Amino acid sequence: MKILVTGGAGYIGSIAVEKLIEAGDSVVVFDNLYQGHRDAVHPDAAFVQGDLADRAAIDAVMREHKPDGIMHFASYTLVGESVQKPFMYLRDNVVNGSNLIESAVEHGVRRFILSSTANLFDDPERMPIDENERIVPGSPYGESKYILERYLYWMDRLYDFRYACLRYFNACGATAVRGEDHTPETHLIPLVLQVALGQREKIIIFGDDYNTPDGTCVRDYIHVADLADAHIRAMRALDGGSRKYNLGNGRGFSVKQVIETAREVTGHPIPAEIGPRRAGDPDILIASSETINHDLDWKPQYPELRQIMEMAWDWHQKHPHGYEK
Ligand code: UFG
């Protein structure tokens, strides 16, 4: 298939592109390079630098490349930032997604994968969290993804548009050649590895008074290559109908456990200090991915946190200052 990948120069998108090309698909990347990196784009992918706010630019890509399907990664993605800058999320994520979907409908593209998020489940009644959990977006970020999920529901009803919403839990890890490089970096694993590289003095643990066994937040860490695999399987299955999947490992690790694993993998003491809570962090988020396992025979190839950390560490050692630096 020919797949248009928005955000294909970003962390998760660039690794999805790598896996699509390995699977024999052809890829067009559309990315404004706001957080993405030109060097992260697989050399066999066509690259168009453009912004989803620019409807004419999207239409031009649709006309020139005639994709069979779209994977929509491009987005603002930070829960904390979305609370500080709600319009960046509630306006831009939604308007940009809407431009893309409208252009897809007008150009006859009927397969669409949305990067969605565990931030839809701010107040879960059951753990692990399956697709029947009630949706309570935890931030303008989560809300922006939920609006796009609802948008897609109507596209399916009105235009036979087939979509999958993939709700990622905590994406992490790297392939041999692509990894995580955000500016500024806010995610736990790359920050901890920056301490091990000597680029930061210590890691601040955002609160140790949560209702968890060691008091620090518990998250479900899922390897980006496994997320990429889920996208490819979902894209191939779309003719059988639209769907929603929660994507994680089904196991939770606390912030302290992540730091301890990083100490073991890197051999660095990684000093840690307890700081205040970060707004918007729920105690525990663990995914049930039984539905996608059942429907698409998906299961993580890298379920062990230690292996995920080793792969991330390997990439960070080879790219201590990320891409292009
Ligand atoms: N944390 C620290 N110190 C840090 C950074 C993070 O203690 O310096 C903690 C956070 O409080 C949280 C955990 O480490 O408990 C993981 O934090 P990340 O920032 O790495 O990831 P988040 O869980 O906040 O967010 C990620 C994605 C979101 C997505 C969410 C879904 O960035 O897009 O997972 O669970 F919505």
Short mmCIF file of C-alpha atoms and ligand atoms in Angstrom, two decimals:
data_model
loop_
_atom_site.label_atom_id
_atom_site.label_comp_id
_atom_site.label_asym_id
_atom_site.label_seq_id
_atom_site.Cartn_x
_atom_site.Cartn_y
_atom_site.Cartn_z
CA MET A 1 0.00 0.00 0.00
CA LYS A 2 0.98 3.63 -0.33
CA ILE A 3 0.70 5.28 3.06
CA LEU A 4 0.71 9.00 3.87
CA VAL A 5 2.34 9.41 7.29
CA THR A 6 1.83 12.76 8.98
CA GLY A 7 4.45 13.37 11.65
CA GLY A 8 6.67 10.79 9.96
CA ALA A 9 9.77 12.72 11.07
CA GLY A 10 8.76 12.47 14.72
CA TYR A 11 9.60 9.83 17.28
CA ILE A 12 6.78 7.30 16.84
CA GLY A 13 5.99 8.29 13.25
CA SER A 14 9.55 7.86 11.97
CA ILE A 15 9.72 4.35 13.43
CA ALA A 16 6.35 3.48 11.88
CA VAL A 17 7.79 4.65 8.52
CA GLU A 18 10.86 2.45 9.04
CA LYS A 19 8.64 -0.58 9.71
CA LEU A 20 6.28 0.20 6.81
CA ILE A 21 9.20 0.33 4.40
CA GLU A 22 10.61 -2.91 5.81
CA ALA A 23 7.16 -4.44 5.23
CA GLY A 24 7.25 -3.39 1.56
CA ASP A 25 4.84 -0.44 1.67
CA SER A 26 5.61 2.85 0.00
CA VAL A 27 5.52 5.94 2.20
CA VAL A 28 5.04 9.68 1.85
CA VAL A 29 5.93 11.66 4.96
CA PHE A 30 4.22 15.00 5.62
CA ASP A 31 5.80 16.85 8.52
CA ASN A 32 6.41 20.50 9.47
CA LEU A 33 9.59 19.58 11.42
CA TYR A 34 8.28 21.37 14.53
CA GLN A 35 9.42 18.46 16.71
CA GLY A 36 10.42 16.12 13.90
CA HIS A 37 13.85 15.71 12.32
CA ARG A 38 14.59 15.44 8.62
CA ASP A 39 17.31 12.88 9.44
CA ALA A 40 14.76 10.67 11.15
CA VAL A 41 12.91 10.12 7.87
CA HIS A 42 13.76 6.84 6.19
CA PRO A 43 15.70 7.54 2.96
CA ASP A 44 13.25 5.46 0.90
CA ALA A 45 10.26 7.57 1.97
CA ALA A 46 9.17 10.61 -0.04
CA PHE A 47 9.30 13.70 2.17
CA VAL A 48 7.08 16.76 1.98
CA GLN A 49 7.69 19.56 4.47
CA GLY A 50 4.33 21.07 5.17
CA ASP A 51 1.85 22.04 7.82
CA LEU A 52 -1.56 20.51 8.41
CA ALA A 53 -2.92 24.00 9.01
CA ASP A 54 -2.37 24.51 5.27
CA ARG A 55 -5.28 22.74 3.58
CA ALA A 56 -3.95 23.47 0.07
CA ALA A 57 -0.64 21.76 0.93
CA ILE A 58 -2.49 18.64 2.10
CA ASP A 59 -4.64 18.59 -1.04
CA ALA A 60 -1.50 18.86 -3.18
CA VAL A 61 -0.01 15.79 -1.47
CA MET A 62 -3.25 13.85 -1.94
CA ARG A 63 -3.35 14.75 -5.64
CA GLU A 64 0.29 13.99 -6.30
CA HIS A 65 0.72 10.82 -4.23
CA LYS A 66 -2.79 9.30 -4.14
CA PRO A 67 -2.28 7.39 -0.90
CA ASP A 68 -4.29 4.25 -0.09
CA GLY A 69 -4.27 5.08 3.59
CA ILE A 70 -3.18 7.63 6.17
CA MET A 71 -1.39 7.27 9.49
CA HIS A 72 -1.87 10.50 11.42
CA PHE A 73 0.88 10.98 14.02
CA ALA A 74 1.45 14.75 13.66
CA SER A 75 0.17 16.44 16.77
CA TYR A 76 1.05 18.35 19.88
CA THR A 77 1.45 15.58 22.45
CA LEU A 78 2.23 16.89 25.91
CA VAL A 79 -0.37 16.58 28.65
CA GLY A 80 1.25 19.26 30.85
CA GLU A 81 1.73 21.74 28.00
CA SER A 82 -1.89 21.30 26.99
CA VAL A 83 -3.03 22.54 30.38
CA GLN A 84 -0.83 25.65 30.00
CA LYS A 85 -1.72 26.22 26.33
CA PRO A 86 -5.17 24.73 25.80
CA PHE A 87 -5.83 26.41 22.42
CA MET A 88 -2.70 24.90 20.92
CA TYR A 89 -4.38 21.56 21.57
CA LEU A 90 -8.14 22.13 21.42
CA ARG A 91 -7.77 24.32 18.34
CA ASP A 92 -4.67 23.21 16.45
CA ASN A 93 -4.78 19.44 17.04
CA VAL A 94 -8.45 19.43 16.14
CA VAL A 95 -8.31 21.84 13.17
CA ASN A 96 -5.20 20.17 11.72
CA GLY A 97 -6.75 16.72 12.09
CA SER A 98 -9.98 18.01 10.59
CA ASN A 99 -8.14 19.47 7.56
CA LEU A 100 -6.48 16.10 6.98
CA ILE A 101 -9.68 14.08 7.35
CA GLU A 102 -11.67 16.43 5.12
CA SER A 103 -9.00 16.30 2.44
CA ALA A 104 -8.93 12.49 2.71
CA VAL A 105 -12.69 12.29 2.25
CA GLU A 106 -12.59 14.65 -0.74
CA HIS A 107 -9.76 12.72 -2.39
CA GLY A 108 -11.33 9.30 -1.86
CA VAL A 109 -8.90 8.04 0.79
CA ARG A 110 -10.89 5.77 3.07
CA ARG A 111 -8.33 4.24 5.46
CA PHE A 112 -7.10 6.19 8.44
CA ILE A 113 -5.16 5.41 11.62
CA LEU A 114 -5.26 7.96 14.44
CA SER A 115 -2.60 8.18 17.14
CA SER A 116 -4.75 8.39 20.22
CA THR A 117 -3.80 8.22 23.87
CA ALA A 118 -4.18 6.71 27.33
CA ASN A 119 -4.99 10.25 28.43
CA LEU A 120 -8.60 9.41 27.48
CA PHE A 121 -8.74 7.44 30.73
CA ASP A 122 -8.13 9.89 33.52
CA ASP A 123 -10.37 8.21 36.05
CA PRO A 124 -10.50 4.50 35.23
CA GLU A 125 -12.91 2.23 37.05
CA ARG A 126 -10.95 -0.94 36.20
CA MET A 127 -7.28 -1.76 35.79
CA PRO A 128 -5.96 -2.84 33.31
CA ILE A 129 -7.87 -0.43 31.08
CA ASP A 130 -9.73 -2.00 28.17
CA GLU A 131 -11.67 -0.39 25.33
CA ASN A 132 -14.94 -0.47 27.30
CA GLU A 133 -13.58 1.85 29.98
CA ARG A 134 -15.50 5.11 30.27
CA ILE A 135 -13.77 8.00 28.57
CA VAL A 136 -12.71 10.88 30.80
CA PRO A 137 -10.07 12.95 28.99
CA GLY A 138 -7.43 14.08 31.48
CA SER A 139 -6.36 17.26 29.70
CA PRO A 140 -6.97 19.42 26.62
CA TYR A 141 -4.53 17.05 24.89
CA GLY A 142 -6.65 13.99 25.67
CA GLU A 143 -9.78 15.91 24.77
CA SER A 144 -8.33 16.91 21.38
CA LYS A 145 -7.73 13.23 20.59
CA TYR A 146 -11.21 12.29 21.76
CA ILE A 147 -12.75 14.94 19.49
CA LEU A 148 -10.86 13.41 16.55
CA GLU A 149 -12.00 9.92 17.57
CA ARG A 150 -15.62 11.16 17.48
CA TYR A 151 -14.96 12.93 14.18
CA LEU A 152 -13.83 9.63 12.68
CA TYR A 153 -16.92 7.88 13.97
CA TRP A 154 -19.05 10.23 11.86
CA MET A 155 -16.81 9.82 8.82
CA ASP A 156 -17.37 6.08 9.03
CA ARG A 157 -21.15 6.50 9.28
CA LEU A 158 -21.41 9.09 6.53
CA TYR A 159 -18.66 8.18 4.04
CA ASP A 160 -17.74 4.50 4.60
CA PHE A 161 -14.48 5.81 5.97
CA ARG A 162 -12.59 3.05 7.85
CA TYR A 163 -10.46 4.07 10.78
CA ALA A 164 -8.58 2.74 13.77
CA CYS A 165 -7.93 4.74 16.94
CA LEU A 166 -4.82 3.43 18.66
CA ARG A 167 -4.56 4.60 22.25
CA TYR A 168 -0.92 4.43 23.19
CA PHE A 169 0.15 4.13 26.78
CA ASN A 170 3.80 5.19 27.37
CA ALA A 171 5.75 4.92 24.13
CA CYS A 172 9.46 4.28 24.63
CA GLY A 173 12.52 2.45 23.27
CA ALA A 174 14.34 2.77 19.96
CA THR A 175 15.32 0.80 16.89
CA ALA A 176 18.96 0.43 15.86
CA VAL A 177 18.78 3.71 13.95
CA ARG A 178 15.84 5.76 15.27
CA GLY A 179 15.02 6.97 18.76
CA GLU A 180 13.54 9.65 20.96
CA ASP A 181 14.70 13.26 20.53
CA HIS A 182 12.39 16.02 21.75
CA THR A 183 13.27 19.63 22.53
CA PRO A 184 12.65 20.22 25.31
CA GLU A 185 12.67 16.64 26.56
CA THR A 186 10.00 15.92 29.16
CA HIS A 187 9.68 12.11 29.11
CA LEU A 188 11.00 9.98 31.90
CA ILE A 189 13.15 7.43 30.05
CA PRO A 190 15.13 9.83 27.82
CA LEU A 191 15.61 12.19 30.79
CA VAL A 192 16.97 9.38 32.94
CA LEU A 193 19.32 8.37 30.12
CA GLN A 194 20.50 11.98 29.80
CA VAL A 195 21.54 11.75 33.45
CA ALA A 196 23.48 8.57 32.63
CA LEU A 197 25.17 10.41 29.74
CA GLY A 198 26.29 13.14 32.12
CA GLN A 199 24.04 15.75 30.47
CA ARG A 200 21.90 16.24 33.57
CA GLU A 201 22.85 16.09 37.20
CA LYS A 202 19.83 14.17 38.46
CA ILE A 203 16.26 13.15 37.80
CA ILE A 204 13.44 14.70 39.77
CA ILE A 205 10.71 12.21 40.70
CA PHE A 206 7.38 14.04 40.43
CA GLY A 207 5.85 12.99 43.73
CA ASP A 208 6.14 9.89 45.91
CA ASP A 209 2.79 10.11 47.66
CA TYR A 210 0.63 8.44 45.01
CA ASN A 211 -1.59 5.51 45.83
CA THR A 212 0.86 2.93 44.46
CA PRO A 213 3.16 0.34 46.11
CA ASP A 214 6.22 2.64 46.27
CA GLY A 215 4.31 5.94 46.09
CA THR A 216 5.49 6.87 42.58
CA CYS A 217 3.27 6.78 39.47
CA VAL A 218 2.88 3.49 37.65
CA ARG A 219 2.83 3.45 33.84
CA ASP A 220 2.68 0.87 31.08
CA TYR A 221 5.80 1.27 28.89
CA ILE A 222 5.37 0.04 25.33
CA HIS A 223 8.12 -0.20 22.73
CA VAL A 224 7.69 2.08 19.69
CA ALA A 225 8.46 -0.80 17.31
CA ASP A 226 5.50 -2.67 18.81
CA LEU A 227 3.33 0.40 18.30
CA ALA A 228 4.50 0.55 14.67
CA ASP A 229 3.61 -3.12 14.22
CA ALA A 230 0.10 -2.44 15.60
CA HIS A 231 -0.36 0.38 13.06
CA ILE A 232 0.59 -1.85 10.16
CA ARG A 233 -1.70 -4.66 11.29
CA ALA A 234 -4.57 -2.24 11.89
CA MET A 235 -4.14 -0.64 8.46
CA ARG A 236 -4.28 -4.05 6.75
CA ALA A 237 -7.41 -5.00 8.72
CA LEU A 238 -9.44 -1.84 8.10
CA ASP A 239 -11.47 -3.22 5.20
CA GLY A 240 -13.05 -5.44 7.86
CA GLY A 241 -14.33 -2.37 9.73
CA SER A 242 -13.32 0.50 11.98
CA ARG A 243 -11.90 -0.21 15.42
CA LYS A 244 -10.29 1.12 18.61
CA TYR A 245 -7.46 -0.49 20.49
CA ASN A 246 -5.61 0.21 23.72
CA LEU A 247 -1.92 -0.46 23.27
CA GLY A 248 0.39 -1.37 26.11
CA ASN A 249 2.30 -4.25 27.65
CA GLY A 250 -0.31 -4.98 30.28
CA ARG A 251 2.23 -4.43 33.05
CA GLY A 252 3.01 -1.38 35.11
CA PHE A 253 6.31 -0.01 36.34
CA SER A 254 6.72 2.78 38.86
CA VAL A 255 8.94 5.80 38.27
CA LYS A 256 11.35 4.37 40.86
CA GLN A 257 11.42 1.01 39.06
CA VAL A 258 12.18 2.74 35.75
CA ILE A 259 15.08 4.62 37.34
CA GLU A 260 16.38 1.44 38.99
CA THR A 261 16.25 -0.40 35.64
CA ALA A 262 18.17 2.46 34.03
CA ARG A 263 20.83 2.19 36.75
CA GLU A 264 21.22 -1.53 36.02
CA VAL A 265 21.38 -1.04 32.25
CA THR A 266 23.72 1.96 32.20
CA GLY A 267 25.86 1.20 35.26
CA HIS A 268 25.42 4.85 36.25
CA PRO A 269 24.14 5.73 39.76
CA ILE A 270 21.52 8.16 38.31
CA PRO A 271 20.89 10.42 41.32
CA ALA A 272 17.19 10.96 41.95
CA GLU A 273 15.40 13.48 44.10
CA ILE A 274 11.76 13.65 45.14
CA GLY A 275 10.01 16.79 43.90
CA PRO A 276 6.41 17.99 43.87
CA ARG A 277 3.71 16.25 41.88
CA ARG A 278 3.25 17.25 38.24
CA ALA A 279 -0.32 18.40 37.54
CA GLY A 280 -2.51 15.88 35.76
CA ASP A 281 -0.62 12.64 36.55
CA PRO A 282 -2.98 9.79 37.52
CA ASP A 283 -1.68 7.13 39.98
CA ILE A 284 -1.71 4.14 37.65
CA LEU A 285 -2.26 3.59 33.91
CA ILE A 286 -2.00 0.04 32.61
CA ALA A 287 -3.48 -1.12 29.31
CA SER A 288 -5.37 -4.25 28.49
CA SER A 289 -4.40 -5.04 24.89
CA GLU A 290 -6.39 -8.26 24.73
CA THR A 291 -8.69 -6.92 22.02
CA ILE A 292 -5.93 -6.22 19.49
CA ASN A 293 -4.23 -9.45 20.49
CA HIS A 294 -7.45 -11.31 19.75
CA ASP A 295 -8.40 -9.44 16.56
CA LEU A 296 -5.02 -8.91 14.90
CA ASP A 297 -2.76 -11.41 16.68
CA TRP A 298 -0.69 -8.46 17.93
CA LYS A 299 1.56 -8.93 20.90
CA PRO A 300 4.59 -6.96 21.99
CA GLN A 301 7.91 -8.28 20.72
CA TYR A 302 9.73 -6.26 23.40
CA PRO A 303 7.67 -6.71 26.55
CA GLU A 304 10.58 -6.44 29.00
CA LEU A 305 11.34 -2.98 30.39
CA ARG A 306 15.00 -3.95 30.66
CA GLN A 307 15.25 -4.72 26.95
CA ILE A 308 13.35 -1.54 26.05
CA MET A 309 15.79 0.43 28.20
CA GLU A 310 18.82 -1.32 26.63
CA MET A 311 17.64 -0.42 23.15
CA ALA A 312 16.95 3.20 24.15
CA TRP A 313 20.36 3.38 25.88
CA ASP A 314 22.11 2.04 22.81
CA TRP A 315 20.48 4.72 20.64
CA HIS A 316 21.21 7.53 23.10
CA GLN A 317 24.86 6.50 23.35
CA LYS A 318 25.17 6.59 19.55
CA HIS A 319 23.22 9.88 19.35
CA PRO A 320 24.07 11.70 22.58
CA HIS A 321 22.70 14.95 21.20
CA GLY A 322 19.90 13.44 19.14
CA TYR A 323 19.49 13.93 15.40
CA GLU A 324 21.27 16.57 13.35
CA LYS A 325 23.45 17.74 16.21
N1 UFG B 1 8.26 11.74 35.53
C1 UFG B 1 9.06 12.09 36.61
N2 UFG B 1 10.10 12.94 36.38
C2 UFG B 1 10.38 13.46 35.15
C3 UFG B 1 9.55 13.10 34.06
C4 UFG B 1 8.49 12.24 34.30
O1 UFG B 1 8.85 11.66 37.75
O2 UFG B 1 11.33 14.25 35.03
C5 UFG B 1 7.15 10.81 35.77
C6 UFG B 1 5.80 11.42 35.42
O3 UFG B 1 5.28 12.14 36.51
C7 UFG B 1 4.98 10.17 35.09
C8 UFG B 1 6.02 9.20 34.49
O4 UFG B 1 7.29 9.71 34.93
O5 UFG B 1 4.46 9.61 36.25
C9 UFG B 1 6.00 9.15 32.99
O6 UFG B 1 6.03 10.49 32.50
P1 UFG B 1 6.28 10.85 30.97
O7 UFG B 1 6.34 12.34 30.91
O8 UFG B 1 7.41 10.07 30.44
O9 UFG B 1 4.97 10.32 30.22
P2 UFG B 1 3.44 10.65 30.53
O10 UFG B 1 2.87 9.45 31.22
O11 UFG B 1 3.24 11.95 31.18
O12 UFG B 1 2.85 10.88 29.07
C10 UFG B 1 2.92 9.95 28.02
C11 UFG B 1 2.80 10.69 26.70
C12 UFG B 1 1.44 11.32 26.55
C13 UFG B 1 0.36 10.32 26.79
C14 UFG B 1 0.57 9.60 28.09
C15 UFG B 1 -0.42 8.51 28.20
O13 UFG B 1 3.78 11.72 26.61
O14 UFG B 1 1.30 11.82 25.23
O15 UFG B 1 1.90 9.03 28.15
O16 UFG B 1 -0.24 7.81 29.39
F1 UFG B 1 -0.84 10.94 26.84
#
